[in-house]
Coordinates of N, CA and C in Angstrom, one line a residue:
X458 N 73.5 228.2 6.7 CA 74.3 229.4 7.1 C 75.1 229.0 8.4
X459 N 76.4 229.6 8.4 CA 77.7 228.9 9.3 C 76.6 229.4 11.0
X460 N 76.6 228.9 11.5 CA 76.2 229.3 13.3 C 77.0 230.6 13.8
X461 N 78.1 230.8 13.2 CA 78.9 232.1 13.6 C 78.7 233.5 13.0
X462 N 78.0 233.2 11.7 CA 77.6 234.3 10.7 C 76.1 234.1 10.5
X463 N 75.7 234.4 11.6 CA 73.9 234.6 11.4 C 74.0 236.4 11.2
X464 N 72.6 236.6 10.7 CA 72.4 238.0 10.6 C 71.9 238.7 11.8
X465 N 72.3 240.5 12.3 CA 72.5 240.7 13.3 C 70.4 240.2 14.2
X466 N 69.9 241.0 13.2 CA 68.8 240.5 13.7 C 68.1 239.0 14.3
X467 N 68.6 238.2 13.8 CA 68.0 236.4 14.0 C 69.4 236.6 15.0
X468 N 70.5 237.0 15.1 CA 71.2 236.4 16.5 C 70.4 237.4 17.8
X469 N 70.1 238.5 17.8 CA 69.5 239.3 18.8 C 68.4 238.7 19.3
X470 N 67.7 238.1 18.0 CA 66.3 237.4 18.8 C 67.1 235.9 19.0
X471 N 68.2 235.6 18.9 CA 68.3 234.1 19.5 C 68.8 234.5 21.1
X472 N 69.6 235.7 21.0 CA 70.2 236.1 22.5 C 69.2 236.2 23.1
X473 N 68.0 236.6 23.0 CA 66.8 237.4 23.7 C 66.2 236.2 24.0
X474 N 66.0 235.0 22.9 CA 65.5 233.7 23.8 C 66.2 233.2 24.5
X475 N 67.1 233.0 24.8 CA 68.1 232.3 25.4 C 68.1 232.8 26.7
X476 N 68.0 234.5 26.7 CA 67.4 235.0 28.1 C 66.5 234.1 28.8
X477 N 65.2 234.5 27.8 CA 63.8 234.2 28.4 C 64.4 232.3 28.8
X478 N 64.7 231.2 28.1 CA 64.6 230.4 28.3 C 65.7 229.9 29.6
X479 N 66.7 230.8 30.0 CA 67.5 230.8 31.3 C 66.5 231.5 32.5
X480 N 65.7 232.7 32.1 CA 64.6 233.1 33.4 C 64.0 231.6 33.6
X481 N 63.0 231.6 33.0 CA 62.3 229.9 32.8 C 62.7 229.2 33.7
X482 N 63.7 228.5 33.2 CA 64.2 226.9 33.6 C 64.9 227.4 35.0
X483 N 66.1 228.7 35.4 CA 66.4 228.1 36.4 C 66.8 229.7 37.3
X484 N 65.7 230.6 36.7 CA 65.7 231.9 37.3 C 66.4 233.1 37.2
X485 N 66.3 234.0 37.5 CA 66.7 235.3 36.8 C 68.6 235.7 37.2
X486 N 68.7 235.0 38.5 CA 70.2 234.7 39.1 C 71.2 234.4 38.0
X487 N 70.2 232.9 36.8 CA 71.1 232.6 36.1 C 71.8 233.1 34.6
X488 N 70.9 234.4 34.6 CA 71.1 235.0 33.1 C 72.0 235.9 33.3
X489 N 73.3 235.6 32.5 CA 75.0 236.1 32.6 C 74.9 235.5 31.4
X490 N 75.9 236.3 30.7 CA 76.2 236.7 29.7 C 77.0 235.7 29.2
X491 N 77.3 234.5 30.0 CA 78.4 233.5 29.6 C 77.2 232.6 29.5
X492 N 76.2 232.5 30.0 CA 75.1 231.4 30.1 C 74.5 231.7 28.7
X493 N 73.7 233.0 28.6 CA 73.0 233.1 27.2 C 73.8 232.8 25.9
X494 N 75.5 233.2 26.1 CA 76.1 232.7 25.4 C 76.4 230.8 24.8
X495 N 76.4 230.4 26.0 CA 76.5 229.3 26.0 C 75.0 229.0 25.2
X496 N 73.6 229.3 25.6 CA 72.6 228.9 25.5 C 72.8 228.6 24.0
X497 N 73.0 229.7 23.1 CA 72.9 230.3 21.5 C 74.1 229.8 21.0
X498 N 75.5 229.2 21.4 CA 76.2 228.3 20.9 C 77.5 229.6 20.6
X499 N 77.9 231.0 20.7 CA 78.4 231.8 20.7 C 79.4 232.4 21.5
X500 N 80.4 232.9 21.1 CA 81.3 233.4 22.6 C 80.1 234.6 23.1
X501 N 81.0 235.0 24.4 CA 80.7 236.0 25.2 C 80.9 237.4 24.2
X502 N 81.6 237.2 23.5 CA 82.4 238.5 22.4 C 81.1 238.8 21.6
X503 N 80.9 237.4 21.4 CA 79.8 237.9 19.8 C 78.4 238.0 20.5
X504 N 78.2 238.0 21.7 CA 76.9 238.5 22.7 C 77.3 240.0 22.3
X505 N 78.0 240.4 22.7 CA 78.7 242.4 22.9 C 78.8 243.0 22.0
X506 N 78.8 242.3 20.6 CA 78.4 242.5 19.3 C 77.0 243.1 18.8
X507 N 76.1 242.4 19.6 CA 74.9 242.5 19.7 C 74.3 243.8 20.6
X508 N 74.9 243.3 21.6 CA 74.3 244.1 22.9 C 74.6 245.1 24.0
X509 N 75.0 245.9 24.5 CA 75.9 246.7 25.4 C 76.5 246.0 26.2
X510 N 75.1 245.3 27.0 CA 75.4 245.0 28.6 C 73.9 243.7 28.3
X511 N 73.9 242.7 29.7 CA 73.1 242.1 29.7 C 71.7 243.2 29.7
X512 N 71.9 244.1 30.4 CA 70.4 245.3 30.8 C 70.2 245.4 29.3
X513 N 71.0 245.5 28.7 CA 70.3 246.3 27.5 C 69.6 245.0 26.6
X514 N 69.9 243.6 27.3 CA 69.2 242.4 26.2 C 68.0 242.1 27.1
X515 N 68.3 242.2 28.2 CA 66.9 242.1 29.2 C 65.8 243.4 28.8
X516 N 66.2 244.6 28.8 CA 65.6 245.7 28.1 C 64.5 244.9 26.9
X517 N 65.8 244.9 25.4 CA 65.1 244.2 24.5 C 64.0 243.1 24.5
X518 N 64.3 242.4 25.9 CA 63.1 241.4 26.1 C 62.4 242.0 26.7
X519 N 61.9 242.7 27.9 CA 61.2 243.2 28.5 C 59.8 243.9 27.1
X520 N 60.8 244.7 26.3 CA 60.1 245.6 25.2 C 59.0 244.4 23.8
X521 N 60.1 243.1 24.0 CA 59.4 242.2 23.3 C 58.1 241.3 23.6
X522 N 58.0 241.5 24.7 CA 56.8 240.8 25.8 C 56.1 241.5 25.6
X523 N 56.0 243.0 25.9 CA 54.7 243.7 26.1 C 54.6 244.0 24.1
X524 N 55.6 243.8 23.2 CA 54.4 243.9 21.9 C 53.9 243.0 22.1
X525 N 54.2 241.6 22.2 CA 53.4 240.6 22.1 C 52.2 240.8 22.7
X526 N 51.9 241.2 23.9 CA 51.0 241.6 24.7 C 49.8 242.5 23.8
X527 N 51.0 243.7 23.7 CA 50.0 244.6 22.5 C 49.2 244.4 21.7
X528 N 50.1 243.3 20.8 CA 49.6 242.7 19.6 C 48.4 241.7 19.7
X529 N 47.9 241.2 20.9 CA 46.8 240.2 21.4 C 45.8 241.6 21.6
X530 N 46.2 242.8 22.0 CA 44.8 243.4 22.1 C 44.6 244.5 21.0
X531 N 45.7 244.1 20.0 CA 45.1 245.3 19.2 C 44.6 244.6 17.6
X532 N 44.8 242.9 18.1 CA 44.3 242.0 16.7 C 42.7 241.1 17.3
X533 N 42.5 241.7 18.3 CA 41.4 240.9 18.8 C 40.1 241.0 18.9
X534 N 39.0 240.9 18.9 CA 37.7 241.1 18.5 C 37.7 241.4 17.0
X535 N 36.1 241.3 16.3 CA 35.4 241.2 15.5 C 34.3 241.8 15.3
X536 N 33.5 242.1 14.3 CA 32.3 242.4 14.2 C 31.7 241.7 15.2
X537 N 30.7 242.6 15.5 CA 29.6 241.7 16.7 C 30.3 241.5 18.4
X538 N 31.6 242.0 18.3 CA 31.9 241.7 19.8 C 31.9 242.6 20.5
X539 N 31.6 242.6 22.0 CA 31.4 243.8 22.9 C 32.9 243.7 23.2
X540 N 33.1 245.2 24.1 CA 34.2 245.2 24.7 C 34.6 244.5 25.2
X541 N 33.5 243.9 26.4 CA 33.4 242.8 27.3 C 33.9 242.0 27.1
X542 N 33.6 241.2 26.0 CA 34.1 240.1 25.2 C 35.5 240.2 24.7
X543 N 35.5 241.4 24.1 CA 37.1 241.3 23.4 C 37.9 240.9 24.2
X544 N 37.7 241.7 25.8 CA 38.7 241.9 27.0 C 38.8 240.4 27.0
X545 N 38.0 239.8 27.2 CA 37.7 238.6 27.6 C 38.9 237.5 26.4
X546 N 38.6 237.5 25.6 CA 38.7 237.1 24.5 C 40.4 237.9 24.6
X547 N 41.1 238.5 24.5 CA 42.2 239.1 25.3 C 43.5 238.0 25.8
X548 N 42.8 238.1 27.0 CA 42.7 237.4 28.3 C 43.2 236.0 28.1
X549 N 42.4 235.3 27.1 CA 42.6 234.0 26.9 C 43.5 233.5 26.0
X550 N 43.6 235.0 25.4 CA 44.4 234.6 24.1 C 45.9 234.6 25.0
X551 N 46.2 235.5 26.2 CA 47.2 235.7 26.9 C 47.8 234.3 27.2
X552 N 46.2 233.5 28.0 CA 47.2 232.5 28.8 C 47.4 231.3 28.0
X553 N 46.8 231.4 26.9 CA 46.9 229.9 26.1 C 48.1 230.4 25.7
X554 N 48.7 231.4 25.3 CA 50.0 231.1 24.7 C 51.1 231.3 26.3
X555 N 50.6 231.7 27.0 CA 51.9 231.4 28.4 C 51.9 229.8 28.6
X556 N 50.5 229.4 28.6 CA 50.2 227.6 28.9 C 51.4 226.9 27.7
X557 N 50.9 227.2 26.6 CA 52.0 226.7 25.6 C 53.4 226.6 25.8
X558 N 53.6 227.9 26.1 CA 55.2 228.1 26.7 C 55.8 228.5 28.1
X559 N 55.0 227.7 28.8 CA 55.2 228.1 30.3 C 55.7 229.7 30.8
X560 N 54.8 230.1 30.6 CA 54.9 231.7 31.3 C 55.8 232.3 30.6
X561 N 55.6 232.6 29.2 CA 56.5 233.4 28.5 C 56.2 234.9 28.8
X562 N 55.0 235.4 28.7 CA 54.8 236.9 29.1 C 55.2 237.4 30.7
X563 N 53.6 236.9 31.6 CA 53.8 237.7 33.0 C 55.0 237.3 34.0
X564 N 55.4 236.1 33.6 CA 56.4 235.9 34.7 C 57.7 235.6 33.9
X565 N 57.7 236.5 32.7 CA 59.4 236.7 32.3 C 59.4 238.2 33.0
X566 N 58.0 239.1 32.5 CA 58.2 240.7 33.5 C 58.4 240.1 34.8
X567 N 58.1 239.5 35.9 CA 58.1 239.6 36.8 C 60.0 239.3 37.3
X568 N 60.1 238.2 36.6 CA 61.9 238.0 36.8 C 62.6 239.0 36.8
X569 N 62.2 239.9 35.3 CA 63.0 240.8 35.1 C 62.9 242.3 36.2
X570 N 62.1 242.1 36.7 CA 61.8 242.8 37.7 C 62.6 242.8 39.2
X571 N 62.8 241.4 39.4 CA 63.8 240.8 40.5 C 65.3 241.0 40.2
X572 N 65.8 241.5 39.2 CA 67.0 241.9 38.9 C 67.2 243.2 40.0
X573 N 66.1 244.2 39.8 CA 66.4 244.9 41.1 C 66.8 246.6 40.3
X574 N 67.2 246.2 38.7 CA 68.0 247.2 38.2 C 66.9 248.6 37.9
X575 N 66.7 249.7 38.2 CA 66.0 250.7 38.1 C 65.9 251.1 36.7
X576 N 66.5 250.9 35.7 CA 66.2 251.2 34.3 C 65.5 250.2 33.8
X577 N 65.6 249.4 34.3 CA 65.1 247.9 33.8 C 63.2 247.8 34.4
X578 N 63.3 248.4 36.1 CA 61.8 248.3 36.6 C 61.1 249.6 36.0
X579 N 62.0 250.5 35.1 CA 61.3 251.9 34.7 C 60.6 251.2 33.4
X580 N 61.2 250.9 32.8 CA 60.9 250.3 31.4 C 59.7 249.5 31.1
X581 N 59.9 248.2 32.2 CA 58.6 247.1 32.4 C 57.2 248.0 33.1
X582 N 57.4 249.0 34.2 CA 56.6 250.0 34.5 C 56.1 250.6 33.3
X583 N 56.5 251.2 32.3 CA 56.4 251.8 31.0 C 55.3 250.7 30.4
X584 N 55.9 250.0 30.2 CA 55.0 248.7 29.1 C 54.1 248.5 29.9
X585 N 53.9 248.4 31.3 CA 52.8 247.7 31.9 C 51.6 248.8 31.7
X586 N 52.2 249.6 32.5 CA 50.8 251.1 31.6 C 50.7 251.1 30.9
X587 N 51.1 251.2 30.0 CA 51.1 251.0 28.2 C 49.3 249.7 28.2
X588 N 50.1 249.1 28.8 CA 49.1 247.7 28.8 C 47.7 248.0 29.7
X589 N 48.0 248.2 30.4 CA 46.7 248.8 31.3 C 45.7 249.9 30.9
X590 N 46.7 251.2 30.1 CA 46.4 252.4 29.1 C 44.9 251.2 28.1
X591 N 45.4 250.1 27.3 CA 44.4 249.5 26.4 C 43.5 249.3 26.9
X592 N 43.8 248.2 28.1 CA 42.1 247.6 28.7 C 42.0 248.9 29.4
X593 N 42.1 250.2 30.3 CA 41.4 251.2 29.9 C 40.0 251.8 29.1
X594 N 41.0 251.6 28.2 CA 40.0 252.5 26.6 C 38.9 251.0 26.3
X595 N 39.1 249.9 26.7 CA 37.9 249.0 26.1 C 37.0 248.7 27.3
X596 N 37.4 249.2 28.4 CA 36.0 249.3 29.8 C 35.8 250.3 29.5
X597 N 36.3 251.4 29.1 CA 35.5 252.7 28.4 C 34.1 252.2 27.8
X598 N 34.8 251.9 27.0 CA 34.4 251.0 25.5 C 32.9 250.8 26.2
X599 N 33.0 249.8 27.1 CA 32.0 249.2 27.9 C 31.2 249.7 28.8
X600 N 31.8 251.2 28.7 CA 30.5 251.9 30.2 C 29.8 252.9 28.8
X601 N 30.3 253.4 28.0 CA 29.1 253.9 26.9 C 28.7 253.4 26.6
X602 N 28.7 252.0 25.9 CA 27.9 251.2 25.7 C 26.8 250.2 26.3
X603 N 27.0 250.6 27.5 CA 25.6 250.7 28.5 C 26.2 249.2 29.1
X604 N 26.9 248.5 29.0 CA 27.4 247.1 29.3 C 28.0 247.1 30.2
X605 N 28.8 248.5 31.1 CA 29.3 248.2 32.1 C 28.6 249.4 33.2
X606 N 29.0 248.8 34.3 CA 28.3 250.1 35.2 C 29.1 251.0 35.3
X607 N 28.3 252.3 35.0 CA 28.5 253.4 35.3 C 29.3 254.3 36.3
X608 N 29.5 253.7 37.2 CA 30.3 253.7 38.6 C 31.7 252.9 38.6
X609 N 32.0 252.2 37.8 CA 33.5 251.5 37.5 C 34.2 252.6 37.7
X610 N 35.3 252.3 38.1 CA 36.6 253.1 38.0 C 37.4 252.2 37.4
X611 N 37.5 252.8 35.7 CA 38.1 252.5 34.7 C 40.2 252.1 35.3
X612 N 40.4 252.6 35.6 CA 42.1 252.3 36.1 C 41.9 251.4 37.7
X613 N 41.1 251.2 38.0 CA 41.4 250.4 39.1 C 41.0 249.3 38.5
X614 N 39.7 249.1 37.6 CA 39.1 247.5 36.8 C 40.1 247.2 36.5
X615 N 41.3 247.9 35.6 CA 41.7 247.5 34.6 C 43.0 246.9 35.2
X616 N 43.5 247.8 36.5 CA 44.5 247.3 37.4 C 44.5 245.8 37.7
X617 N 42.7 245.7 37.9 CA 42.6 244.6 38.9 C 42.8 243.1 37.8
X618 N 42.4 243.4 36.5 CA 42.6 242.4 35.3 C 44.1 242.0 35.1
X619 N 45.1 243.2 35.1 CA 46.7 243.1 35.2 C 46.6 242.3 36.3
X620 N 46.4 242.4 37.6 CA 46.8 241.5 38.7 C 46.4 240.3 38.5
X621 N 45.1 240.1 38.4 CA 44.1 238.9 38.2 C 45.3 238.1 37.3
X622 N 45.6 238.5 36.2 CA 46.1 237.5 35.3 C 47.8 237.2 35.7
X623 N 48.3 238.4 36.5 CA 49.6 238.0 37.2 C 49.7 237.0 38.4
X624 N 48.5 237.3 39.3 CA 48.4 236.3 39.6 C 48.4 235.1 40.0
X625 N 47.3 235.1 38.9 CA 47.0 233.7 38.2 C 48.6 232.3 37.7
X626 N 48.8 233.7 37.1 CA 50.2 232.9 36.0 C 51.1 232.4 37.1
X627 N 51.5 233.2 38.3 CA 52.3 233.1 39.1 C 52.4 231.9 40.1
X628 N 50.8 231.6 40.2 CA 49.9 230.4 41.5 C 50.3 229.4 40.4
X629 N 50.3 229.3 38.9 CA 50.3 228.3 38.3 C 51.6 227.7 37.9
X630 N 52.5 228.6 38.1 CA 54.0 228.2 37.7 C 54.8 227.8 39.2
X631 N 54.1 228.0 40.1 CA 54.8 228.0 41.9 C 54.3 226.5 42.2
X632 N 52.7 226.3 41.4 CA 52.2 224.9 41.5 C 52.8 223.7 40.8
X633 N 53.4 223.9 40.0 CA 54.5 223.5 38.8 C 53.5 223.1 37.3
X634 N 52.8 223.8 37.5 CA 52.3 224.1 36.1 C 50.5 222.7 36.3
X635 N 50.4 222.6 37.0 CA 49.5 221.5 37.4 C 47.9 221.4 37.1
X636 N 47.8 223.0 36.9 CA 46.6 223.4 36.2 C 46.1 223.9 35.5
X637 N 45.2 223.4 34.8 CA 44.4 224.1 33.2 C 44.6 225.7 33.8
X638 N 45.4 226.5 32.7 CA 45.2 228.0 33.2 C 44.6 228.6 33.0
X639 N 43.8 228.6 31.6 CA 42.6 229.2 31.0 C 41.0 228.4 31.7
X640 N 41.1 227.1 32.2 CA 39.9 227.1 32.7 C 39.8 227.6 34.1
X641 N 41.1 228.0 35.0 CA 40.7 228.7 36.1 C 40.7 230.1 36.3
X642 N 40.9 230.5 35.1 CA 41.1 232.0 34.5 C 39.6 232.2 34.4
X643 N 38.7 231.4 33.3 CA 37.0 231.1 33.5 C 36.0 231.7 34.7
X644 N 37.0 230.9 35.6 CA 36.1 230.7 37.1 C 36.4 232.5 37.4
X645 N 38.1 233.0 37.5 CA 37.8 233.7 37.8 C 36.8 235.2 36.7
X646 N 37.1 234.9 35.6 CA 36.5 235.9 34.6 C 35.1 236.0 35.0
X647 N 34.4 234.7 35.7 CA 32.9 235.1 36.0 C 33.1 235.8 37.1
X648 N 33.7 235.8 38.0 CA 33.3 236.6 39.1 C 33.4 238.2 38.5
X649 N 34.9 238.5 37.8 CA 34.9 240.0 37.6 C 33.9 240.4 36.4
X650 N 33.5 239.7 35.5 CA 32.2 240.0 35.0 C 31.3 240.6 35.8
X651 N 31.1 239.4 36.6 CA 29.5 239.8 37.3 C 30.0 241.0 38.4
X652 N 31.0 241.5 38.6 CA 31.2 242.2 39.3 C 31.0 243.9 38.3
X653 N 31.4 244.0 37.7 CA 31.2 245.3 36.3 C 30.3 245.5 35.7
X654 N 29.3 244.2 35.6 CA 28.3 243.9 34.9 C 27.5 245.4 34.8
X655 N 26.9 246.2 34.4 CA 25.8 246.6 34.2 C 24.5 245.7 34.2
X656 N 23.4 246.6 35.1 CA 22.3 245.7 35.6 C 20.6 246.2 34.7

């Protein structure tokens, strides 16, 4: 198929990588509409075709990150697994695929955040609750089932796992990617375990 006549959907998800891979490589400053164009091999015209405005392709990404996000906690655990574990299990499934792709989830929200634009920080606010709303309901999960203490405060735990893992991703991409992120993700998972634990 010609590069000029792709179908509207495969060029929206090429414009939408082409975002993500301009946050990436050389930060949120450099995503213009001439660049993503360039990225995807397209004029500026046939971007506008697609999309309003760059907000509205950064939107589209912002919305694409947190399914993905979604989609890790609403395909995860098994028979036999506690909440505990799913969260856990979650968690890892997050950063092996950021490690794969150097920070495709928390620090594409975070760039797009640096834009500064207020429809754009309402939106990723949206999805991040959204995201915080799940691990919610699975520390739930975990104080009926006698596995977490009783005294948690379910929205602050759940806060503190959002940060923990923003964090994390943030120290590792500022470091230039230098360390295992899921084994220091480990170190920290034991502490907030033993911290919720039920005794």
């Amino acid at each position: 198929m010609a590069q000029g006549h792709r179908s509207t959907s495969v060029r929206k998800k090429q414009i939408m990588e082409a975002a993500r891979k301009l946050i990436m490589k050389a930060g949120s400053e450099h995503v213009t509409v001439r660049n993503m164009a360039k990225e995807v091999g397209i004029s500026e015209a046939a971007i506008y075709r697609h999309f309003k405005s760059k907000t509205e392709i950064l939107s589209f990404l912002a919305d694409s990150v947190a399914d993905g996000l979604l989609h890790d906690i609403d395909t995860a655990g098994s028979v036999g697994f506690t909440s505990v574990d799913i969260i856990d299990e979650i968690l890892r499934t997050h950063l092996s695929r950021i490690e794969q792709r150097r920070g495709l989830s928390f620090l594409v929200l975070a760039e797009i955040i640096s834009f500064g634009d207020k429809s754009l920080n309402k939106k990723v606010s949206d999805n991040i609750q959204i995201y915080v709303d799940r691990l919610k309901l699975l520390l739930a999960d975990g104080i009926r089932a006698g596995l977490i203490r009783q005294d948690v405060n379910v929205e602050a735990a759940a806060l503190l796992l959002f940060g923990m893992i923003q964090g994390l991703v943030n120290i590792w991409a500022l470091s230039g990617y230098k360390f295992d992120l899921v084994e220091k993700y480990s170190e920290l998972w034991k502490v907030y375990r033993e911290s919720i634990t039920a005794r």
